Amino acid sequence: MSEGLLIELAVSLAGIAILIGVSWLLGALKSVVVTEAAAKDRLAFDEPDFGVGEWFFGADGKGAAAISADGSETAVVFAHGDGLGTRRFRHGSVGVERHGTIIEFRMGEPSLRAVRVAAPDETTAEQWVLRLAGARL
Amino acid sequence: MEFPDVVKLAVPVFILLILVELAAWKLTGRGRYETRDTAASLIMGMGSEIIPHFGGLALLSAVWSSVYQYRIFDIPNVWWAVVLCFLLDDLRYYWLHRIAHERRLFWATHVVHHSSQHYNLSTALRQTWTGAVLNGLIFKTPLVLLGFHPAMLAFVFGLNLIYQFWIHTEMINRMGPFEILFNTPSHHRVHHATNPKYLDANYAGVLIIWDKMFGTFVPENDAEKPRYGIVKNLGTFNPLIIAFNEWIGIIKDLASAKSLRDVIGYTLGAPGWSPDGSRLTSAKIKDRWAQARTSVPAE
């Protein structure tokens, strides 16, 4: 590695450190809460033809899931920083597991390993996982 | 005629302007910043500048030096040639950029730039780690063959890159008559938006006239605020995954390909192409959007 490249690397790293520090100091480190309204708005934008039959909103505000009206598809909404993302898949094509009150969708993508939706209690979680793991409406 | 490394000279200005935009965001509430997103963008930018030094630039230099020996015209290193080179390079950029959105192999390199859900000056620096050399070899070599000196080409490309930095902002609204000829923050917001009506539009680098000439210009509509990102937004800020996510997707798809048609479709088809048509391309998203609009009963 040449001296010029090392200097360039050092200057870039210093600049990055300053900018990250300033943005943090200004309060830019944020995590969005997946509210009902936000989840509905995002899914309607990303998947306008996904007719929702039933919603499952996470109690911790980190994720939500929906089953389509005909029961053939599932959609999940997840928080990412201060933004939201969605995925839509055929019902039963993604692994769904329950860990206590958490329903976990095993997405298996490099950029999205899992989406977690927290039920308010274990009894509800058991009911949710039965619905979300493949039971049709 | 000497051609300075304008991008290297501009780096301190980039940093200063991001600081100014951060302050403006805090003071006015306009625009959006998120620390992890900014960090990811900046690391991607640094990587895109450093990685080509590990062999890629040497390869590019060797190829261009060889091709320059067989140039069609002897174009002198004078001011009018720089202007001509700048215009032709901007046209080259339009087509490279358009192909990068329409063909998955090139999208795999360019998607990095669109992978942020934010649109601010740091997003401008979120650049590919895998595309600079490949794109340089395929799309810039013809200009060397034409007779433009590689140093001049590197210079005008640097100018083009610097121009594109400042248009990545929500701080500037409309710019009046300037928007007729030039790419502006408003035009480029449309390009970064995932709203169906804005998809695959405004590929320009500096001059927006190319989009107007080739039918890809879409003006920003105040009634439809752009939502930035990609159709399937990432769930990570990890720079390595940001850099290689689409490549991993291509490799997985190729591993499942059953025919030559599948191989071609997965690499040179539109992003979202699949053998059974079950995935969404931009065209399908636009169709779906149009159908959803017409199926909504009038109130």
PDB file of C-alpha atoms in Angstrom, chain B residues 63-225:
ATOM      1  CA  VAL B  63      -6.204  -1.245 -21.034  1.00  0.00           C
ATOM      2  CA  TRP B  64      -6.705   2.451 -21.743  1.00  0.00           C
ATOM      3  CA  SER B  65      -3.002   2.980 -22.520  1.00  0.00           C
ATOM      4  CA  SER B  66      -3.118   0.111 -24.999  1.00  0.00           C
ATOM      5  CA  VAL B  67      -6.378   1.241 -26.597  1.00  0.00           C
ATOM      6  CA  TYR B  68      -5.106   4.838 -26.827  1.00  0.00           C
ATOM      7  CA  GLN B  69      -2.352   3.611 -29.146  1.00  0.00           C
ATOM      8  CA  TYR B  70      -5.078   2.693 -31.652  1.00  0.00           C
ATOM      9  CA  ARG B  71      -7.176   5.865 -31.280  1.00  0.00           C
ATOM     10  CA  ILE B  72      -9.281   6.910 -34.224  1.00  0.00           C
ATOM     11  CA  PHE B  73      -8.662  10.661 -33.884  1.00  0.00           C
ATOM     12  CA  ASP B  74      -5.772  12.684 -32.451  1.00  0.00           C
ATOM     13  CA  ILE B  75      -7.789  14.879 -30.104  1.00  0.00           C
ATOM     14  CA  PRO B  76      -5.554  17.555 -28.517  1.00  0.00           C
ATOM     15  CA  ASN B  77      -5.586  18.315 -24.798  1.00  0.00           C
ATOM     16  CA  VAL B  78      -7.193  21.754 -25.219  1.00  0.00           C
ATOM     17  CA  TRP B  79     -10.229  23.415 -23.615  1.00  0.00           C
ATOM     18  CA  TRP B  80     -12.740  22.656 -26.365  1.00  0.00           C
ATOM     19  CA  ALA B  81     -11.745  19.007 -26.271  1.00  0.00           C
ATOM     20  CA  VAL B  82     -12.367  19.000 -22.512  1.00  0.00           C
ATOM     21  CA  VAL B  83     -15.852  20.445 -23.099  1.00  0.00           C
ATOM     22  CA  LEU B  84     -16.562  17.892 -25.833  1.00  0.00           C
ATOM     23  CA  CYS B  85     -15.222  15.084 -23.673  1.00  0.00           C
ATOM     24  CA  PHE B  86     -17.401  16.264 -20.770  1.00  0.00           C
ATOM     25  CA  LEU B  87     -20.532  16.225 -22.954  1.00  0.00           C
ATOM     26  CA  LEU B  88     -19.805  12.800 -24.435  1.00  0.00           C
ATOM     27  CA  ASP B  89     -18.906  11.422 -21.009  1.00  0.00           C
ATOM     28  CA  ASP B  90     -22.201  12.746 -19.640  1.00  0.00           C
ATOM     29  CA  LEU B  91     -24.049  10.972 -22.475  1.00  0.00           C
ATOM     30  CA  ARG B  92     -22.028   7.837 -21.700  1.00  0.00           C
ATOM     31  CA  TYR B  93     -23.034   8.206 -18.064  1.00  0.00           C
ATOM     32  CA  TYR B  94     -26.723   8.420 -18.992  1.00  0.00           C
ATOM     33  CA  TRP B  95     -26.592   5.107 -20.865  1.00  0.00           C
ATOM     34  CA  LEU B  96     -24.415   3.333 -18.308  1.00  0.00           C
ATOM     35  CA  HIS B  97     -26.781   4.504 -15.585  1.00  0.00           C
ATOM     36  CA  ARG B  98     -29.862   3.431 -17.523  1.00  0.00           C
ATOM     37  CA  ILE B  99     -28.392  -0.012 -18.236  1.00  0.00           C
ATOM     38  CA  ALA B 100     -27.402  -0.269 -14.566  1.00  0.00           C
ATOM     39  CA  HIS B 101     -31.095   0.018 -13.714  1.00  0.00           C
ATOM     40  CA  GLU B 102     -32.408  -2.174 -16.505  1.00  0.00           C
ATOM     41  CA  ARG B 103     -29.939  -5.117 -16.456  1.00  0.00           C
ATOM     42  CA  ARG B 104     -29.400  -7.053 -13.261  1.00  0.00           C
ATOM     43  CA  LEU B 105     -25.647  -7.712 -13.685  1.00  0.00           C
ATOM     44  CA  PHE B 106     -25.056  -3.960 -13.674  1.00  0.00           C
ATOM     45  CA  TRP B 107     -27.802  -3.326 -11.121  1.00  0.00           C
ATOM     46  CA  ALA B 108     -25.855  -5.568  -8.736  1.00  0.00           C
ATOM     47  CA  THR B 109     -23.154  -2.894  -8.678  1.00  0.00           C
ATOM     48  CA  HIS B 110     -25.434   0.144  -8.728  1.00  0.00           C
ATOM     49  CA  VAL B 111     -28.077  -1.000  -6.217  1.00  0.00           C
ATOM     50  CA  VAL B 112     -25.619  -0.043  -3.473  1.00  0.00           C
ATOM     51  CA  HIS B 113     -26.194   3.615  -4.259  1.00  0.00           C
ATOM     52  CA  HIS B 114     -29.972   3.211  -3.918  1.00  0.00           C
ATOM     53  CA  SER B 115     -29.962   1.017  -0.836  1.00  0.00           C
ATOM     54  CA  SER B 116     -30.445   3.852   1.653  1.00  0.00           C
ATOM     55  CA  GLN B 117     -33.949   4.937   2.627  1.00  0.00           C
ATOM     56  CA  HIS B 118     -32.525   8.425   3.054  1.00  0.00           C
ATOM     57  CA  TYR B 119     -31.736  11.102   0.551  1.00  0.00           C
ATOM     58  CA  ASN B 120     -29.037  13.395   1.798  1.00  0.00           C
ATOM     59  CA  LEU B 121     -25.479  14.334   0.892  1.00  0.00           C
ATOM     60  CA  SER B 122     -24.087  11.234   2.566  1.00  0.00           C
ATOM     61  CA  THR B 123     -26.222   9.119   0.219  1.00  0.00           C
ATOM     62  CA  ALA B 124     -24.243  10.580  -2.683  1.00  0.00           C
ATOM     63  CA  LEU B 125     -21.147   8.885  -1.305  1.00  0.00           C
ATOM     64  CA  ARG B 126     -22.811   5.458  -0.954  1.00  0.00           C
ATOM     65  CA  GLN B 127     -21.063   3.975  -3.964  1.00  0.00           C
ATOM     66  CA  THR B 128     -20.321   0.560  -5.405  1.00  0.00           C
ATOM     67  CA  TRP B 129     -17.249  -1.479  -4.509  1.00  0.00           C
ATOM     68  CA  THR B 130     -17.619  -3.760  -7.508  1.00  0.00           C
ATOM     69  CA  GLY B 131     -18.568  -1.568 -10.436  1.00  0.00           C
ATOM     70  CA  ALA B 132     -16.029   1.181 -10.986  1.00  0.00           C
ATOM     71  CA  VAL B 133     -13.486  -0.878 -12.908  1.00  0.00           C
ATOM     72  CA  LEU B 134     -16.028  -3.028 -14.784  1.00  0.00           C
ATOM     73  CA  ASN B 135     -18.034   0.008 -15.844  1.00  0.00           C
ATOM     74  CA  GLY B 136     -14.857   1.891 -16.744  1.00  0.00           C
ATOM     75  CA  LEU B 137     -13.672  -0.903 -19.002  1.00  0.00           C
ATOM     76  CA  ILE B 138     -16.977  -1.376 -20.797  1.00  0.00           C
ATOM     77  CA  PHE B 139     -18.369   2.130 -21.023  1.00  0.00           C
ATOM     78  CA  LYS B 140     -15.396   4.506 -20.995  1.00  0.00           C
ATOM     79  CA  THR B 141     -12.982   2.629 -23.241  1.00  0.00           C
ATOM     80  CA  PRO B 142     -14.882   3.699 -26.401  1.00  0.00           C
ATOM     81  CA  LEU B 143     -14.082   7.339 -25.566  1.00  0.00           C
ATOM     82  CA  VAL B 144     -10.377   6.439 -25.306  1.00  0.00           C
ATOM     83  CA  LEU B 145     -10.620   4.674 -28.653  1.00  0.00           C
ATOM     84  CA  LEU B 146     -12.196   7.811 -30.071  1.00  0.00           C
ATOM     85  CA  GLY B 147      -9.058   9.737 -29.105  1.00  0.00           C
ATOM     86  CA  PHE B 148      -9.651  11.390 -25.731  1.00  0.00           C
ATOM     87  CA  HIS B 149      -6.627  11.063 -23.480  1.00  0.00           C
ATOM     88  CA  PRO B 150      -7.287   8.802 -20.467  1.00  0.00           C
ATOM     89  CA  ALA B 151      -6.171  11.574 -18.091  1.00  0.00           C
ATOM     90  CA  MET B 152      -8.740  13.945 -19.611  1.00  0.00           C
ATOM     91  CA  LEU B 153     -11.390  11.266 -19.299  1.00  0.00           C
ATOM     92  CA  ALA B 154     -10.557  10.703 -15.626  1.00  0.00           C
ATOM     93  CA  PHE B 155     -10.754  14.461 -15.101  1.00  0.00           C
ATOM     94  CA  VAL B 156     -14.195  14.943 -16.668  1.00  0.00           C
ATOM     95  CA  PHE B 157     -15.516  11.851 -14.897  1.00  0.00           C
ATOM     96  CA  GLY B 158     -14.345  13.435 -11.639  1.00  0.00           C
ATOM     97  CA  LEU B 159     -16.172  16.659 -12.503  1.00  0.00           C
ATOM     98  CA  ASN B 160     -19.326  14.681 -13.273  1.00  0.00           C
ATOM     99  CA  LEU B 161     -19.069  12.854  -9.946  1.00  0.00           C
ATOM    100  CA  ILE B 162     -18.593  16.113  -8.041  1.00  0.00           C
ATOM    101  CA  TYR B 163     -21.606  17.670  -9.782  1.00  0.00           C
ATOM    102  CA  GLN B 164     -23.734  14.730  -8.727  1.00  0.00           C
ATOM    103  CA  PHE B 165     -22.783  15.141  -5.075  1.00  0.00           C
ATOM    104  CA  TRP B 166     -24.742  18.307  -4.303  1.00  0.00           C
ATOM    105  CA  ILE B 167     -27.982  17.156  -5.971  1.00  0.00           C
ATOM    106  CA  HIS B 168     -28.474  14.497  -3.267  1.00  0.00           C
ATOM    107  CA  THR B 169     -30.373  16.759  -0.915  1.00  0.00           C
ATOM    108  CA  GLU B 170     -33.890  17.583   0.236  1.00  0.00           C
ATOM    109  CA  MET B 171     -32.747  21.032   1.359  1.00  0.00           C
ATOM    110  CA  ILE B 172     -33.100  22.546  -2.106  1.00  0.00           C
ATOM    111  CA  ASN B 173     -36.573  22.553  -3.594  1.00  0.00           C
ATOM    112  CA  ARG B 174     -36.948  23.780  -7.164  1.00  0.00           C
ATOM    113  CA  MET B 175     -34.409  25.746  -9.194  1.00  0.00           C
ATOM    114  CA  GLY B 176     -36.440  27.515 -11.861  1.00  0.00           C
ATOM    115  CA  PRO B 177     -35.070  27.668 -15.416  1.00  0.00           C
ATOM    116  CA  PHE B 178     -31.875  25.874 -14.322  1.00  0.00           C
ATOM    117  CA  GLU B 179     -33.950  22.676 -14.238  1.00  0.00           C
ATOM    118  CA  ILE B 180     -34.615  22.837 -17.973  1.00  0.00           C
ATOM    119  CA  LEU B 181     -31.061  21.871 -18.871  1.00  0.00           C
ATOM    120  CA  PHE B 182     -29.445  20.574 -15.723  1.00  0.00           C
ATOM    121  CA  ASN B 183     -29.970  17.711 -13.330  1.00  0.00           C
ATOM    122  CA  THR B 184     -31.096  19.151 -10.002  1.00  0.00           C
ATOM    123  CA  PRO B 185     -32.022  17.917  -6.519  1.00  0.00           C
ATOM    124  CA  SER B 186     -35.672  17.780  -7.590  1.00  0.00           C
ATOM    125  CA  HIS B 187     -34.956  15.711 -10.714  1.00  0.00           C
ATOM    126  CA  HIS B 188     -32.674  13.366  -8.817  1.00  0.00           C
ATOM    127  CA  ARG B 189     -35.099  12.891  -5.918  1.00  0.00           C
ATOM    128  CA  VAL B 190     -37.419  11.365  -8.495  1.00  0.00           C
ATOM    129  CA  HIS B 191     -34.626   9.037  -9.590  1.00  0.00           C
ATOM    130  CA  HIS B 192     -34.074   7.777  -6.027  1.00  0.00           C
ATOM    131  CA  ALA B 193     -37.765   7.319  -5.293  1.00  0.00           C
ATOM    132  CA  THR B 194     -39.503   3.938  -5.189  1.00  0.00           C
ATOM    133  CA  ASN B 195     -42.938   5.390  -5.886  1.00  0.00           C
ATOM    134  CA  PRO B 196     -44.130   3.406  -8.932  1.00  0.00           C
ATOM    135  CA  LYS B 197     -44.685   6.527 -11.046  1.00  0.00           C
ATOM    136  CA  TYR B 198     -41.072   7.579 -10.411  1.00  0.00           C
ATOM    137  CA  LEU B 199     -39.380   4.220 -11.079  1.00  0.00           C
ATOM    138  CA  ASP B 200     -36.728   4.051 -13.813  1.00  0.00           C
ATOM    139  CA  ALA B 201     -36.637   7.778 -14.502  1.00  0.00           C
ATOM    140  CA  ASN B 202     -34.125  10.636 -14.615  1.00  0.00           C
ATOM    141  CA  TYR B 203     -30.861   8.799 -15.258  1.00  0.00           C
ATOM    142  CA  ALA B 204     -28.944  11.996 -16.047  1.00  0.00           C
ATOM    143  CA  GLY B 205     -25.586  12.854 -14.569  1.00  0.00           C
ATOM    144  CA  VAL B 206     -25.215  16.585 -15.229  1.00  0.00           C
ATOM    145  CA  LEU B 207     -27.512  17.390 -18.146  1.00  0.00           C
ATOM    146  CA  ILE B 208     -31.173  16.396 -17.798  1.00  0.00           C
ATOM    147  CA  ILE B 209     -31.594  16.848 -21.547  1.00  0.00           C
ATOM    148  CA  TRP B 210     -30.604  13.206 -22.126  1.00  0.00           C
ATOM    149  CA  ASP B 211     -33.684  12.028 -20.217  1.00  0.00           C
ATOM    150  CA  LYS B 212     -35.846  14.439 -22.166  1.00  0.00           C
ATOM    151  CA  MET B 213     -34.316  13.211 -25.450  1.00  0.00           C
ATOM    152  CA  PHE B 214     -34.644   9.503 -24.667  1.00  0.00           C
ATOM    153  CA  GLY B 215     -38.064   9.596 -22.997  1.00  0.00           C
ATOM    154  CA  THR B 216     -37.132   8.843 -19.384  1.00  0.00           C
ATOM    155  CA  PHE B 217     -37.755  12.254 -17.830  1.00  0.00           C
ATOM    156  CA  VAL B 218     -40.331  12.456 -15.032  1.00  0.00           C
ATOM    157  CA  PRO B 219     -40.799  15.737 -13.112  1.00  0.00           C
ATOM    158  CA  GLU B 220     -41.208  15.742  -9.348  1.00  0.00           C
ATOM    159  CA  ASN B 221     -44.830  16.091  -8.346  1.00  0.00           C
ATOM    160  CA  ASP B 222     -45.401  18.017  -5.118  1.00  0.00           C
ATOM    161  CA  ALA B 223     -48.502  15.903  -4.457  1.00  0.00           C
ATOM    162  CA  GLU B 224     -46.437  12.710  -4.449  1.00  0.00           C
ATOM    163  CA  LYS B 225     -43.555  12.885  -2.021  1.00  0.00           C
TER     164      LYS B 225
END
